Amino acid sequence: MSRRIFAGNWKMHLGPEDARQFLKVFLSRYRHEAGREVWFFPAAVALPAVAEAAGGRAGIVVGAQNVHWEDQGAFTGEISAPMARQAGAQAALVGHSERRHIFGETDEQTGRKVRALLRHQLTPVLCVGEKLEEREQGHTLQVVEGQLAALAGLDAAALGQVIVAYEPVWAIGTGKNATPKDAAEVHGFIRAWFAARGVAERHTTILYGGSVKPDNVKPLLAEPEINGVLVGGASVNVATWSEMVR
Ligand code: 13P
């Protein structure tokens, strides 16, 4: 059975107490199903709460939204990969569009973060995606290829640990989706990029993100190129999220 990941990026929502309440309700409705994984990316302060509440339940993974590339040091306000791991993370988002476009993160920094995560046995979920004007100018694949360059120099074994999330910037929080066909085209391009570097096509996991909701998740997941979804807004409401996962 192929892998189906439902990943919730909570962004700057839900503190530790909210997270505990959320998980309590979610888990009362949750049943593990083969092939389906539910990933939570809470705010760093809520990581231990989510990790403890999930308590190693089958099919549930917890990750950080961001890490610094150094393991420790004078970087006020940052958290490192080993710290995230100590707080219960098994994975982390890297290069989310909000990190790139609001906080000015570069592909170079993104690449260093991916390496920090791999050093600490955390799964990097590298987010890529074009802005509206880039899509309109027909530059989508070029932009995505430029962002994948953050992975340059990693060998096939390391690349095989990386998950990619394709999140077109114009679809994030806007209510606009890429069509399953548009998303599949970009996913196919990303899969070929990995295949050219020695990662078998079936081993590359690529998520789609951008205004995924309970009413549009099915056609997206029906597309064989799409191995799962990365969800913002619809993941912070426990009823909506439980419905989507079900
Ligand atoms: P929305 O689902 O709110 O569009 O957010 C998508 C996203 O950025 C997930 O990382």
PDB file of N, CA and C and ligand atoms in Angstrom, residues 9 11 93 96-98 127 167 171-175 209-213 230-234, ligand 1:
ATOM      1  N   ASN A   9       0.511  21.646   9.742  1.00  0.00           N
ATOM      2  CA  ASN A   9       1.444  22.701  10.152  1.00  0.00           C
ATOM      3  C   ASN A   9       0.633  23.729  10.935  1.00  0.00           C
ATOM      4  N   LYS A  11       1.565  26.330  12.419  1.00  0.00           N
ATOM      5  CA  LYS A  11       2.083  27.707  12.354  1.00  0.00           C
ATOM      6  C   LYS A  11       2.057  28.336  13.756  1.00  0.00           C
ATOM      7  N   LEU A  93      10.056  20.870   9.421  1.00  0.00           N
ATOM      8  CA  LEU A  93       9.880  21.599   8.172  1.00  0.00           C
ATOM      9  C   LEU A  93      11.135  22.425   7.932  1.00  0.00           C
ATOM     10  N   HIS A  96       9.929  26.636   4.744  1.00  0.00           N
ATOM     11  CA  HIS A  96       8.520  26.966   4.490  1.00  0.00           C
ATOM     12  C   HIS A  96       8.436  28.352   3.852  1.00  0.00           C
ATOM     13  N   SER A  97       7.450  28.555   3.025  1.00  0.00           N
ATOM     14  CA  SER A  97       7.356  29.825   2.282  1.00  0.00           C
ATOM     15  C   SER A  97       7.289  31.024   3.234  1.00  0.00           C
ATOM     16  N   GLU A  98       6.694  30.841   4.420  1.00  0.00           N
ATOM     17  CA  GLU A  98       6.663  31.964   5.366  1.00  0.00           C
ATOM     18  C   GLU A  98       8.048  32.256   5.927  1.00  0.00           C
ATOM     19  N   CYS A 127      10.251  22.455   2.035  1.00  0.00           N
ATOM     20  CA  CYS A 127       9.122  23.085   1.350  1.00  0.00           C
ATOM     21  C   CYS A 127       9.633  23.904   0.166  1.00  0.00           C
ATOM     22  N   GLU A 167       4.456  23.516  -2.133  1.00  0.00           N
ATOM     23  CA  GLU A 167       3.427  24.452  -1.681  1.00  0.00           C
ATOM     24  C   GLU A 167       3.518  25.727  -2.507  1.00  0.00           C
ATOM     25  N   ALA A 171      -1.123  29.629  -3.280  1.00  0.00           N
ATOM     26  CA  ALA A 171      -2.205  28.762  -2.798  1.00  0.00           C
ATOM     27  C   ALA A 171      -2.259  28.702  -1.276  1.00  0.00           C
ATOM     28  N   ILE A 172      -1.255  29.292  -0.602  1.00  0.00           N
ATOM     29  CA  ILE A 172      -1.180  29.172   0.858  1.00  0.00           C
ATOM     30  C   ILE A 172      -2.076  30.200   1.521  1.00  0.00           C
ATOM     31  N   GLY A 173      -3.081  29.695   2.222  1.00  0.00           N
ATOM     32  CA  GLY A 173      -3.967  30.560   3.003  1.00  0.00           C
ATOM     33  C   GLY A 173      -4.860  31.445   2.153  1.00  0.00           C
ATOM     34  N   THR A 174      -4.992  31.131   0.867  1.00  0.00           N
ATOM     35  CA  THR A 174      -5.755  31.991  -0.036  1.00  0.00           C
ATOM     36  C   THR A 174      -7.080  31.375  -0.451  1.00  0.00           C
ATOM     37  N   GLY A 175      -7.269  30.075  -0.156  1.00  0.00           N
ATOM     38  CA  GLY A 175      -8.457  29.382  -0.642  1.00  0.00           C
ATOM     39  C   GLY A 175      -8.300  28.916  -2.077  1.00  0.00           C
ATOM     40  N   GLY A 209       0.790  21.119  -0.557  1.00  0.00           N
ATOM     41  CA  GLY A 209       0.192  22.013   0.431  1.00  0.00           C
ATOM     42  C   GLY A 209      -0.289  23.290  -0.214  1.00  0.00           C
ATOM     43  N   GLY A 210      -1.319  23.882   0.387  1.00  0.00           N
ATOM     44  CA  GLY A 210      -1.885  25.134  -0.111  1.00  0.00           C
ATOM     45  C   GLY A 210      -3.394  25.018  -0.141  1.00  0.00           C
ATOM     46  N   SER A 211      -4.049  25.552   0.917  1.00  0.00           N
ATOM     47  CA  SER A 211      -5.513  25.555   0.992  1.00  0.00           C
ATOM     48  C   SER A 211      -6.139  24.173   0.832  1.00  0.00           C
ATOM     49  N   VAL A 212      -5.512  23.169   1.428  1.00  0.00           N
ATOM     50  CA  VAL A 212      -6.138  21.842   1.441  1.00  0.00           C
ATOM     51  C   VAL A 212      -7.200  21.830   2.537  1.00  0.00           C
ATOM     52  N   LYS A 213      -8.389  21.361   2.173  1.00  0.00           N
ATOM     53  CA  LYS A 213      -9.540  21.345   3.085  1.00  0.00           C
ATOM     54  C   LYS A 213     -10.230  19.981   2.968  1.00  0.00           C
ATOM     55  N   LEU A 230       0.140  18.743   3.173  1.00  0.00           N
ATOM     56  CA  LEU A 230       0.644  19.573   4.276  1.00  0.00           C
ATOM     57  C   LEU A 230      -0.366  20.710   4.442  1.00  0.00           C
ATOM     58  N   VAL A 231      -0.988  20.753   5.600  1.00  0.00           N
ATOM     59  CA  VAL A 231      -2.185  21.573   5.782  1.00  0.00           C
ATOM     60  C   VAL A 231      -1.967  22.600   6.877  1.00  0.00           C
ATOM     61  N   GLY A 232      -2.295  23.858   6.599  1.00  0.00           N
ATOM     62  CA  GLY A 232      -2.203  24.897   7.609  1.00  0.00           C
ATOM     63  C   GLY A 232      -3.547  25.090   8.288  1.00  0.00           C
ATOM     64  N   GLY A 233      -4.312  26.062   7.781  1.00  0.00           N
ATOM     65  CA  GLY A 233      -5.573  26.487   8.408  1.00  0.00           C
ATOM     66  C   GLY A 233      -6.492  25.354   8.829  1.00  0.00           C
ATOM     67  N   ALA A 234      -6.683  24.369   7.960  1.00  0.00           N
ATOM     68  CA  ALA A 234      -7.646  23.302   8.264  1.00  0.00           C
ATOM     69  C   ALA A 234      -7.091  22.268   9.246  1.00  0.00           C
TER      70      ALA A 234
HETATM   71  P1  13P B   1      -3.031  26.622   4.322  1.00  0.00           P
HETATM   72  O1  13P B   1      -3.505  25.171   4.378  1.00  0.00           O
HETATM   73  O2  13P B   1      -3.592  27.444   5.431  1.00  0.00           O
HETATM   74  O3  13P B   1      -3.174  27.195   2.956  1.00  0.00           O
HETATM   75  O4  13P B   1      -1.439  26.557   4.636  1.00  0.00           O
HETATM   76  C1  13P B   1      -0.643  25.714   3.886  1.00  0.00           C
HETATM   77  C2  13P B   1       0.705  25.680   4.493  1.00  0.00           C
HETATM   78  O5  13P B   1       1.438  26.657   4.459  1.00  0.00           O
HETATM   79  C3  13P B   1       1.126  24.443   5.156  1.00  0.00           C
HETATM   80  O6  13P B   1       2.487  24.465   5.458  1.00  0.00           O
END
